[in-house]
Amino acid sequence: THRRTQSAILEGTKNLIATVGLTKMSVIEIADTSQVSRATLYNHYRDKESVLAALCDSEIRRLVVIAQRATNPTSALEALSLAVSSDAALAHMRTNDPAPLAQVLSATASPLWTQFNGALAIILQSQILADLAMRWLIGQVLQPLIPDDSRSQAEFLFSRANI
């Protein structure tokens, strides 16, 4: 039940970001959208910022799983590109919450950045390619690709890394 409640809260938060935006949502709206009481929400998270931190962690883990399920490094890059480019919450933030989005994307000293970069290095079998892929994916948060471009650019990035 604990994990299910947390999952509902994080899913509700992501849906709110996609619809009303990060800066306009409140803890009360998160509780309502997640279909939990405010007391339950506060039993799991102390405030909106802690919910957002947990959501970021959850999204990083989700992206790692997507990449791990791929059959090869190029397919991993393509899958990540598709996930990032089609994310409704990121799309809404690009338009309505650009400052917080830029802050998160530039937090290269963040443990989440390090965690994701390390996982990519293992999946892609190259730290250099992981570093390039991180910047490539950040570009897609800001300027999403269409599905066909996701594959061709993933192939290009992998081929140019000389691996």
Coordinates of N, CA, C and O in Angstrom, one line a residue:
T1 N 0.8 -1.2 0.0 CA 0.0 0.0 0.0 C 0.9 1.3 0.0 O 0.5 2.2 -0.7
H2 N 1.9 1.3 0.8 CA 2.8 2.4 0.8 C 3.3 2.8 -0.6 O 3.3 4.0 -1.0
R3 N 3.9 1.8 -1.3 CA 4.4 2.1 -2.6 C 3.3 2.5 -3.6 O 3.5 3.3 -4.4
R4 N 2.2 1.9 -3.5 CA 1.1 2.2 -4.4 C 0.6 3.6 -4.1 O 0.3 4.3 -5.1
T5 N 0.6 4.0 -2.9 CA 0.2 5.4 -2.6 C 1.2 6.4 -3.1 O 0.8 7.4 -3.8
Q6 N 2.5 6.1 -2.9 CA 3.5 7.0 -3.5 C 3.4 7.1 -5.0 O 3.5 8.1 -5.6
S7 N 3.2 5.9 -5.6 CA 3.1 5.9 -7.1 C 1.9 6.7 -7.5 O 2.0 7.5 -8.5
A8 N 0.8 6.7 -6.8 CA -0.4 7.5 -7.2 C -0.1 9.0 -7.0 O -0.5 9.8 -7.9
I9 N 0.6 9.3 -6.0 CA 0.9 10.7 -5.8 C 1.9 11.2 -6.9 O 1.6 12.3 -7.4
L10 N 2.9 10.4 -7.2 CA 3.8 10.9 -8.3 C 3.1 10.9 -9.6 O 3.3 11.9 -10.4
E11 N 2.2 10.0 -9.9 CA 1.5 10.0 -11.2 C 0.6 11.2 -11.2 O 0.5 11.9 -12.3
G12 N -0.1 11.5 -10.1 CA -1.0 12.6 -10.1 C -0.2 13.9 -10.2 O -0.7 14.9 -10.9
T13 N 1.0 14.0 -9.6 CA 1.8 15.2 -9.8 C 2.2 15.4 -11.2 O 2.2 16.5 -11.8
K14 N 2.7 14.3 -11.9 CA 3.1 14.4 -13.3 C 1.9 14.9 -14.2 O 2.1 15.7 -15.1
N15 N 0.7 14.3 -13.9 CA -0.5 14.7 -14.7 C -0.8 16.2 -14.4 O -1.2 16.9 -15.4
L16 N -0.6 16.7 -13.2 CA -0.9 18.1 -13.0 C 0.2 19.0 -13.7 O -0.2 20.0 -14.2
I17 N 1.4 18.6 -13.7 CA 2.4 19.3 -14.4 C 2.0 19.4 -15.9 O 2.2 20.5 -16.5
A18 N 1.5 18.3 -16.4 CA 1.2 18.3 -17.9 C -0.1 19.1 -18.2 O -0.2 19.6 -19.3
T19 N -0.9 19.4 -17.2 CA -2.1 20.1 -17.4 C -2.1 21.6 -16.9 O -2.4 22.5 -17.7
V20 N -1.7 21.8 -15.6 CA -1.8 23.1 -15.1 C -0.4 23.7 -14.9 O -0.3 25.0 -14.8
G21 N 0.6 22.9 -14.9 CA 2.0 23.4 -14.8 C 2.5 23.3 -13.4 O 1.8 23.2 -12.4
L22 N 3.8 23.3 -13.4 CA 4.6 23.1 -12.1 C 4.3 24.2 -11.1 O 4.0 24.0 -10.0
T23 N 4.4 25.5 -11.6 CA 4.3 26.6 -10.6 C 2.9 26.9 -10.2 O 2.7 27.5 -9.1
K24 N 1.9 26.4 -11.0 CA 0.5 26.7 -10.6 C -0.1 25.6 -9.8 O -1.2 25.9 -9.2
M25 N 0.5 24.5 -9.6 CA -0.1 23.4 -8.8 C 0.2 23.6 -7.4 O 1.2 24.1 -7.0
S26 N -0.7 23.1 -6.5 CA -0.5 23.2 -5.1 C -0.6 21.7 -4.5 O -0.9 20.8 -5.2
V27 N -0.2 21.7 -3.3 CA -0.2 20.4 -2.6 C -1.6 19.8 -2.5 O -1.9 18.6 -2.6
I28 N -2.6 20.7 -2.3 CA -4.0 20.3 -2.2 C -4.4 19.7 -3.6 O -5.1 18.7 -3.6
E29 N -4.0 20.3 -4.7 CA -4.3 19.8 -6.0 C -3.6 18.4 -6.2 O -4.2 17.5 -6.8
I30 N -2.4 18.3 -5.7 CA -1.7 17.0 -5.9 C -2.5 15.9 -5.1 O -2.7 14.9 -5.6
A31 N -2.9 16.2 -3.9 CA -3.7 15.2 -3.1 C -5.0 14.9 -3.8 O -5.3 13.7 -4.0
D32 N -5.7 15.9 -4.3 CA -7.0 15.7 -5.0 C -6.8 14.8 -6.2 O -7.5 13.9 -6.5
T33 N -5.8 15.2 -7.1 CA -5.6 14.5 -8.3 C -5.1 13.1 -8.0 O -5.5 12.2 -8.8
S34 N -4.4 12.9 -7.0 CA -3.8 11.6 -6.6 C -4.9 10.7 -5.9 O -4.6 9.5 -5.7
Q35 N -6.0 11.3 -5.6 CA -7.0 10.7 -4.8 C -6.6 10.1 -3.5 O -6.9 9.0 -3.1
V36 N -5.8 11.0 -2.8 CA -5.4 10.7 -1.4 C -5.7 11.9 -0.6 O -5.8 13.0 -1.1
S37 N -5.8 11.7 0.7 CA -6.1 12.8 1.6 C -4.8 13.6 1.8 O -3.7 13.1 1.5
R38 N -5.0 14.8 2.2 CA -3.8 15.7 2.4 C -2.9 15.1 3.5 O -1.7 15.1 3.4
A39 N -3.6 14.5 4.5 CA -2.8 13.9 5.6 C -2.0 12.7 5.1 O -0.8 12.6 5.4
T40 N -2.5 11.9 4.2 CA -1.8 10.8 3.6 C -0.6 11.4 2.8 O 0.5 10.9 2.8
L41 N -0.9 12.4 2.0 CA 0.2 13.0 1.2 C 1.3 13.5 2.1 O 2.5 13.2 1.9
Y42 N 1.0 14.2 3.2 CA 2.0 14.7 4.1 C 2.6 13.6 4.9 O 3.7 13.8 5.5
N43 N 2.0 12.4 5.0 CA 2.7 11.3 5.7 C 3.9 10.8 4.8 O 4.8 10.2 5.3
H44 N 3.7 11.0 3.5 CA 4.7 10.5 2.5 C 5.7 11.6 2.1 O 6.9 11.3 1.9
Y45 N 5.3 12.9 2.1 CA 6.1 14.0 1.6 C 5.9 15.2 2.5 O 4.7 15.5 2.8
R46 N 6.9 15.9 2.8 CA 6.8 17.1 3.7 C 6.2 18.3 3.0 O 5.6 19.1 3.6
D47 N 6.4 18.4 1.6 CA 6.0 19.6 0.9 C 6.0 19.3 -0.6 O 6.4 18.2 -1.0
K48 N 5.6 20.3 -1.3 CA 5.6 20.2 -2.8 C 7.0 19.9 -3.4 O 7.1 19.0 -4.3
E49 N 8.0 20.5 -2.8 CA 9.3 20.3 -3.3 C 9.8 18.9 -3.1 O 10.5 18.3 -4.0
S50 N 9.4 18.3 -2.0 CA 9.8 16.9 -1.8 C 9.1 15.9 -2.7 O 9.6 14.9 -3.1
V51 N 7.8 16.3 -3.0 CA 7.1 15.5 -4.0 C 7.8 15.6 -5.4 O 8.0 14.6 -6.1
L52 N 8.2 16.8 -5.8 CA 8.9 17.0 -7.0 C 10.2 16.3 -7.1 O 10.6 15.7 -8.1
A53 N 10.9 16.3 -6.0 CA 12.2 15.6 -5.9 C 12.0 14.1 -6.1 O 12.7 13.4 -6.9
A54 N 11.0 13.5 -5.5 CA 10.6 12.1 -5.7 C 10.2 11.8 -7.1 O 10.5 10.8 -7.6
L55 N 9.5 12.8 -7.7 CA 9.0 12.6 -9.1 C 10.3 12.5 -10.0 O 10.3 11.7 -10.9
C56 N 11.2 13.4 -9.8 CA 12.4 13.5 -10.6 C 13.2 12.1 -10.5 O 13.6 11.6 -11.5
D57 N 13.3 11.7 -9.3 CA 14.0 10.4 -9.0 C 13.2 9.2 -9.8 O 13.9 8.4 -10.4
S58 N 11.9 9.2 -9.6 CA 11.1 8.2 -10.3 C 11.3 8.3 -11.8 O 11.4 7.2 -12.5
E59 N 11.3 9.5 -12.4 CA 11.4 9.6 -13.8 C 12.8 9.1 -14.3 O 12.9 8.5 -15.4
I60 N 13.8 9.4 -13.5 CA 15.2 9.0 -13.9 C 15.2 7.4 -13.9 O 15.7 6.8 -14.8
R61 N 14.6 6.8 -12.9 CA 14.6 5.4 -12.8 C 13.8 4.8 -14.0 O 14.1 3.8 -14.6
R62 N 12.7 5.5 -14.3 CA 11.9 5.0 -15.5 C 12.7 5.1 -16.8 O 12.6 4.1 -17.6
L63 N 13.4 6.1 -17.0 CA 14.2 6.3 -18.2 C 15.3 5.2 -18.2 O 15.6 4.7 -19.3
V64 N 15.9 4.9 -17.1 CA 16.9 3.9 -17.1 C 16.4 2.5 -17.5 O 16.9 1.8 -18.2
V65 N 15.2 2.2 -16.9 CA 14.5 1.0 -17.3 C 14.2 0.9 -18.8 O 14.4 -0.1 -19.5
I66 N 13.8 2.0 -19.4 CA 13.5 2.1 -20.8 C 14.8 1.8 -21.6 O 14.8 0.9 -22.5
A67 N 15.9 2.4 -21.2 CA 17.1 2.1 -21.9 C 17.6 0.7 -21.7 O 18.1 0.1 -22.6
Q68 N 17.5 0.2 -20.5 CA 17.9 -1.2 -20.2 C 17.1 -2.3 -21.0 O 17.7 -3.3 -21.3
R69 N 15.9 -2.0 -21.3 CA 15.1 -2.9 -22.1 C 15.5 -3.0 -23.6 O 15.0 -3.9 -24.2
A70 N 16.2 -2.1 -24.0 CA 16.6 -2.0 -25.4 C 17.6 -3.1 -25.8 O 18.3 -3.6 -24.9
T71 N 17.5 -3.6 -27.0 CA 18.4 -4.7 -27.4 C 19.8 -4.3 -27.7 O 20.7 -5.1 -27.8
N72 N 20.0 -3.0 -28.0 CA 21.4 -2.5 -28.3 C 21.5 -1.0 -28.0 O 20.4 -0.4 -27.7
P73 N 22.7 -0.5 -28.0 CA 22.8 0.9 -27.6 C 22.1 1.9 -28.5 O 21.5 2.9 -28.0
T74 N 22.0 1.7 -29.8 CA 21.3 2.6 -30.6 C 19.8 2.6 -30.3 O 19.2 3.6 -30.3
S75 N 19.3 1.4 -30.1 CA 17.8 1.3 -29.7 C 17.6 1.9 -28.4 O 16.5 2.5 -28.1
A76 N 18.6 1.8 -27.4 CA 18.4 2.5 -26.1 C 18.3 4.0 -26.3 O 17.4 4.6 -25.7
L77 N 19.2 4.6 -27.2 CA 19.1 6.0 -27.4 C 17.8 6.4 -28.1 O 17.2 7.4 -27.7
E78 N 17.4 5.6 -29.0 CA 16.1 5.9 -29.7 C 14.9 5.9 -28.7 O 14.1 6.8 -28.7
A79 N 14.9 4.8 -27.9 CA 13.8 4.7 -26.9 C 13.8 5.9 -25.9 O 12.8 6.4 -25.6
L80 N 15.0 6.3 -25.5 CA 15.1 7.5 -24.6 C 14.6 8.7 -25.3 O 13.9 9.5 -24.7
S81 N 15.0 8.9 -26.5 CA 14.6 10.0 -27.3 C 13.1 10.1 -27.5 O 12.5 11.2 -27.3
L82 N 12.5 9.0 -27.8 CA 11.0 8.9 -27.9 C 10.4 9.3 -26.6 O 9.4 10.0 -26.5
A83 N 10.9 8.7 -25.5 CA 10.3 9.0 -24.2 C 10.4 10.5 -23.8 O 9.4 11.1 -23.3
V84 N 11.5 11.1 -24.0 CA 11.7 12.5 -23.7 C 10.9 13.4 -24.6 O 10.3 14.3 -24.2
S85 N 11.0 13.1 -25.9 CA 10.3 14.0 -26.9 C 8.8 13.9 -26.8 O 8.1 14.9 -27.2
S86 N 8.2 12.8 -26.3 CA 6.8 12.7 -26.2 C 6.2 13.0 -24.8 O 5.0 12.8 -24.6
D87 N 7.0 13.3 -23.9 CA 6.5 13.5 -22.5 C 5.7 14.8 -22.4 O 6.1 15.9 -22.6
A88 N 4.4 14.6 -22.0 CA 3.5 15.7 -21.9 C 3.9 16.7 -20.8 O 3.7 17.9 -20.9
A89 N 4.4 16.2 -19.7 CA 4.8 17.1 -18.6 C 5.9 18.0 -19.1 O 5.9 19.2 -18.8
L90 N 6.9 17.5 -19.7 CA 8.0 18.3 -20.3 C 7.5 19.3 -21.3 O 8.0 20.4 -21.3
A91 N 6.6 18.8 -22.1 CA 6.0 19.7 -23.1 C 5.4 20.9 -22.5 O 5.5 22.1 -22.9
H92 N 4.6 20.7 -21.4 CA 3.9 21.8 -20.8 C 4.9 22.7 -20.1 O 4.8 23.9 -20.1
M93 N 6.0 22.1 -19.5 CA 7.0 22.9 -18.8 C 7.8 23.8 -19.8 O 8.1 24.9 -19.5
R94 N 8.0 23.3 -21.0 CA 8.7 24.1 -22.0 C 8.0 25.4 -22.3 O 8.6 26.4 -22.4
T95 N 6.7 25.4 -22.3 CA 5.9 26.5 -22.6 C 5.6 27.4 -21.4 O 5.7 28.6 -21.4
N96 N 5.2 26.7 -20.3 CA 4.7 27.4 -19.1 C 5.6 27.6 -17.9 O 5.4 28.4 -17.1
D97 N 6.6 26.7 -17.8 CA 7.5 26.7 -16.7 C 9.0 26.6 -17.1 O 9.7 25.8 -16.7
P98 N 9.4 27.5 -18.0 CA 10.8 27.3 -18.6 C 11.9 27.6 -17.6 O 12.9 26.9 -17.6
A99 N 11.7 28.4 -16.6 CA 12.8 28.7 -15.6 C 13.1 27.5 -14.8 O 14.2 27.1 -14.6
P100 N 12.1 26.8 -14.1 CA 12.4 25.6 -13.4 C 12.9 24.5 -14.2 O 13.8 23.7 -13.8
L101 N 12.4 24.4 -15.5 CA 12.9 23.4 -16.4 C 14.4 23.6 -16.6 O 15.2 22.7 -16.6
A102 N 14.8 24.8 -16.9 CA 16.2 25.1 -17.2 C 17.0 24.9 -16.0 O 18.2 24.4 -16.1
Q103 N 16.5 25.1 -14.8 CA 17.3 24.9 -13.6 C 17.6 23.4 -13.4 O 18.7 23.0 -13.1
V104 N 16.6 22.6 -13.6 CA 16.7 21.1 -13.5 C 17.7 20.6 -14.6 O 18.6 19.8 -14.3
L105 N 17.6 21.1 -15.8 CA 18.4 20.6 -16.9 C 19.9 21.0 -16.7 O 20.8 20.4 -17.3
S106 N 20.1 22.1 -16.0 CA 21.5 22.5 -15.8 C 22.2 22.1 -14.5 O 23.3 22.4 -14.2
A107 N 21.5 21.3 -13.8 CA 22.0 20.8 -12.5 C 22.9 19.6 -12.6 O 22.6 18.5 -12.1
T108 N 24.0 19.8 -13.3 CA 24.9 18.7 -13.6 C 25.6 18.2 -12.4 O 26.2 17.0 -12.4
A109 N 25.6 18.9 -11.3 CA 26.2 18.3 -10.0 C 25.2 17.5 -9.2 O 25.6 17.0 -8.2
S110 N 24.0 17.5 -9.7 CA 22.9 16.8 -9.0 C 23.2 15.3 -8.9 O 23.7 14.7 -9.9
P111 N 22.9 14.6 -7.8 CA 23.1 13.2 -7.7 C 22.2 12.4 -8.8 O 22.6 11.4 -9.3
L112 N 21.1 13.0 -9.1 CA 20.2 12.4 -10.2 C 20.9 12.4 -11.5 O 20.9 11.5 -12.3
W113 N 21.6 13.5 -11.8 CA 22.3 13.6 -13.1 C 23.4 12.6 -13.1 O 23.6 11.8 -14.1
T114 N 24.2 12.5 -12.0 CA 25.3 11.5 -11.9 C 24.7 10.1 -12.0 O 25.3 9.2 -12.7
Q115 N 23.6 9.8 -11.4 CA 23.0 8.5 -11.4 C 22.6 8.1 -12.8 O 22.9 7.0 -13.3
F116 N 21.9 9.0 -13.5 CA 21.5 8.8 -14.9 C 22.6 8.6 -15.8 O 22.7 7.7 -16.6
N117 N 23.6 9.5 -15.7 CA 24.8 9.4 -16.5 C 25.6 8.1 -16.3 O 26.0 7.5 -17.3
G118 N 25.7 7.7 -15.1 CA 26.4 6.4 -14.8 C 25.6 5.2 -15.4 O 26.2 4.3 -15.9
A119 N 24.3 5.2 -15.2 CA 23.5 4.1 -15.8 C 23.6 4.1 -17.3 O 23.7 3.1 -17.9
L120 N 23.6 5.3 -17.9 CA 23.8 5.4 -19.4 C 25.1 4.8 -19.8 O 25.2 4.2 -20.9
A121 N 26.2 5.2 -19.1 CA 27.5 4.7 -19.4 C 27.5 3.1 -19.4 O 28.2 2.5 -20.3
I122 N 26.9 2.5 -18.5 CA 26.8 1.1 -18.5 C 26.0 0.5 -19.6 O 26.4 -0.4 -20.3
I123 N 24.8 1.1 -19.9 CA 23.9 0.6 -20.9 C 24.6 0.8 -22.3 O 24.5 0.0 -23.2
L124 N 25.2 2.0 -22.5 CA 25.8 2.3 -23.8 C 27.2 1.9 -23.9 O 27.8 2.0 -25.0
Q125 N 27.8 1.3 -22.8 CA 29.1 0.8 -22.8 C 30.2 1.8 -23.1 O 31.2 1.5 -23.7
S126 N 29.9 3.0 -22.8 CA 30.9 4.1 -23.0 C 30.5 5.3 -22.2 O 29.4 5.8 -22.3
Q127 N 31.5 5.9 -21.5 CA 31.2 7.1 -20.7 C 31.1 8.3 -21.7 O 30.3 9.2 -21.5
I128 N 31.9 8.3 -22.7 CA 31.9 9.3 -23.7 C 30.5 9.4 -24.4 O 29.9 10.5 -24.5
L129 N 30.0 8.3 -24.8 CA 28.7 8.2 -25.4 C 27.6 8.6 -24.4 O 26.7 9.3 -24.8
A130 N 27.8 8.2 -23.2 CA 26.8 8.6 -22.2 C 26.8 10.2 -22.0 O 25.7 10.8 -21.9
D131 N 28.0 10.8 -22.0 CA 28.0 12.2 -21.8 C 27.4 12.9 -23.0 O 26.6 13.9 -22.9
L132 N 27.7 12.4 -24.2 CA 27.0 13.0 -25.5 C 25.5 12.8 -25.4 O 24.8 13.7 -25.8
A133 N 25.1 11.6 -25.0 CA 23.7 11.3 -25.0 C 22.9 12.1 -24.0 O 21.8 12.6 -24.3
M134 N 23.6 12.4 -22.9 CA 22.9 13.3 -21.9 C 22.6 14.7 -22.5 O 21.5 15.2 -22.4
R135 N 23.6 15.2 -23.2 CA 23.4 16.6 -23.8 C 22.4 16.5 -25.0 O 21.6 17.4 -25.2
W136 N 22.4 15.4 -25.7 CA 21.5 15.2 -26.8 C 20.1 15.1 -26.3 O 19.2 15.7 -26.8
L137 N 19.9 14.4 -25.2 CA 18.6 14.3 -24.6 C 18.1 15.6 -24.0 O 16.9 15.9 -24.1
I138 N 19.0 16.4 -23.4 CA 18.6 17.7 -22.9 C 18.1 18.6 -24.1 O 17.1 19.3 -23.9
G139 N 18.8 18.5 -25.2 CA 18.3 19.2 -26.4 C 16.9 18.8 -26.8 O 16.1 19.7 -27.2
Q140 N 16.6 17.6 -26.6 CA 15.3 17.1 -27.0 C 14.2 17.5 -26.0 O 13.0 17.6 -26.3
V141 N 14.6 17.7 -24.7 CA 13.6 18.3 -23.8 C 13.2 19.7 -24.2 O 12.0 20.0 -24.2
L142 N 14.2 20.4 -24.8 CA 13.9 21.8 -25.2 C 13.3 21.8 -26.6 O 12.6 22.7 -27.0
Q143 N 13.8 20.9 -27.5 CA 13.3 20.9 -28.9 C 13.1 19.4 -29.3 O 14.0 18.7 -29.8
P144 N 11.9 18.9 -29.0 CA 11.6 17.5 -29.2 C 11.8 17.0 -30.7 O 11.7 17.8 -31.6
L145 N 12.1 15.8 -30.8 CA 12.3 15.2 -32.2 C 11.0 14.4 -32.6 O 10.3 13.9 -31.7
I146 N 10.8 14.3 -33.9 CA 9.8 13.4 -34.3 C 10.4 11.9 -34.3 O 11.6 11.8 -34.3
P147 N 9.5 10.9 -34.2 CA 10.0 9.5 -34.1 C 11.1 9.1 -35.1 O 12.0 8.5 -34.8
D148 N 10.9 9.5 -36.4 CA 11.8 9.1 -37.4 C 13.2 9.7 -37.1 O 14.2 9.1 -37.3
D149 N 13.2 11.0 -36.7 CA 14.5 11.6 -36.3 C 15.1 11.0 -35.1 O 16.3 11.0 -35.0
S150 N 14.3 10.5 -34.2 CA 14.9 9.9 -33.0 C 15.8 8.7 -33.4 O 16.9 8.6 -32.9
R151 N 15.3 7.9 -34.3 CA 16.1 6.7 -34.8 C 17.4 7.2 -35.6 O 18.5 6.7 -35.3
S152 N 17.2 8.1 -36.5 CA 18.3 8.5 -37.4 C 19.4 9.2 -36.6 O 20.6 9.0 -36.7
Q153 N 19.0 10.1 -35.6 CA 19.9 10.8 -34.8 C 20.6 9.9 -33.8 O 21.8 10.0 -33.5
A154 N 19.9 8.9 -33.3 CA 20.5 7.9 -32.4 C 21.6 7.1 -33.1 O 22.7 6.9 -32.6
E155 N 21.3 6.7 -34.4 CA 22.3 6.0 -35.2 C 23.5 6.9 -35.5 O 24.6 6.4 -35.4
F156 N 23.2 8.1 -35.8 CA 24.3 9.0 -36.1 C 25.2 9.3 -34.9 O 26.4 9.2 -35.0
L157 N 24.6 9.5 -33.7 CA 25.3 9.8 -32.5 C 26.2 8.6 -32.2 O 27.4 8.7 -31.9
F158 N 25.6 7.4 -32.3 CA 26.4 6.2 -32.0 C 27.5 5.9 -33.0 O 28.6 5.6 -32.6
S159 N 27.2 6.2 -34.2 CA 28.3 6.0 -35.2 C 29.4 7.0 -35.1 O 30.6 6.6 -35.4
R160 N 29.1 8.2 -34.7 CA 30.2 9.2 -34.6 C 31.0 9.1 -33.3 O 32.0 9.7 -33.2
A161 N 30.5 8.3 -32.4 CA 31.3 8.1 -31.1 C 32.4 7.1 -31.3 O 33.2 6.9 -30.4
N162 N 32.5 6.5 -32.5 CA 33.6 5.6 -32.9 C 33.7 4.4 -31.9 O 34.8 4.1 -31.4
I163 N 32.6 3.8 -31.6 CA 32.6 2.7 -30.6 C 32.4 1.4 -31.3 O 31.6 1.3 -32.2

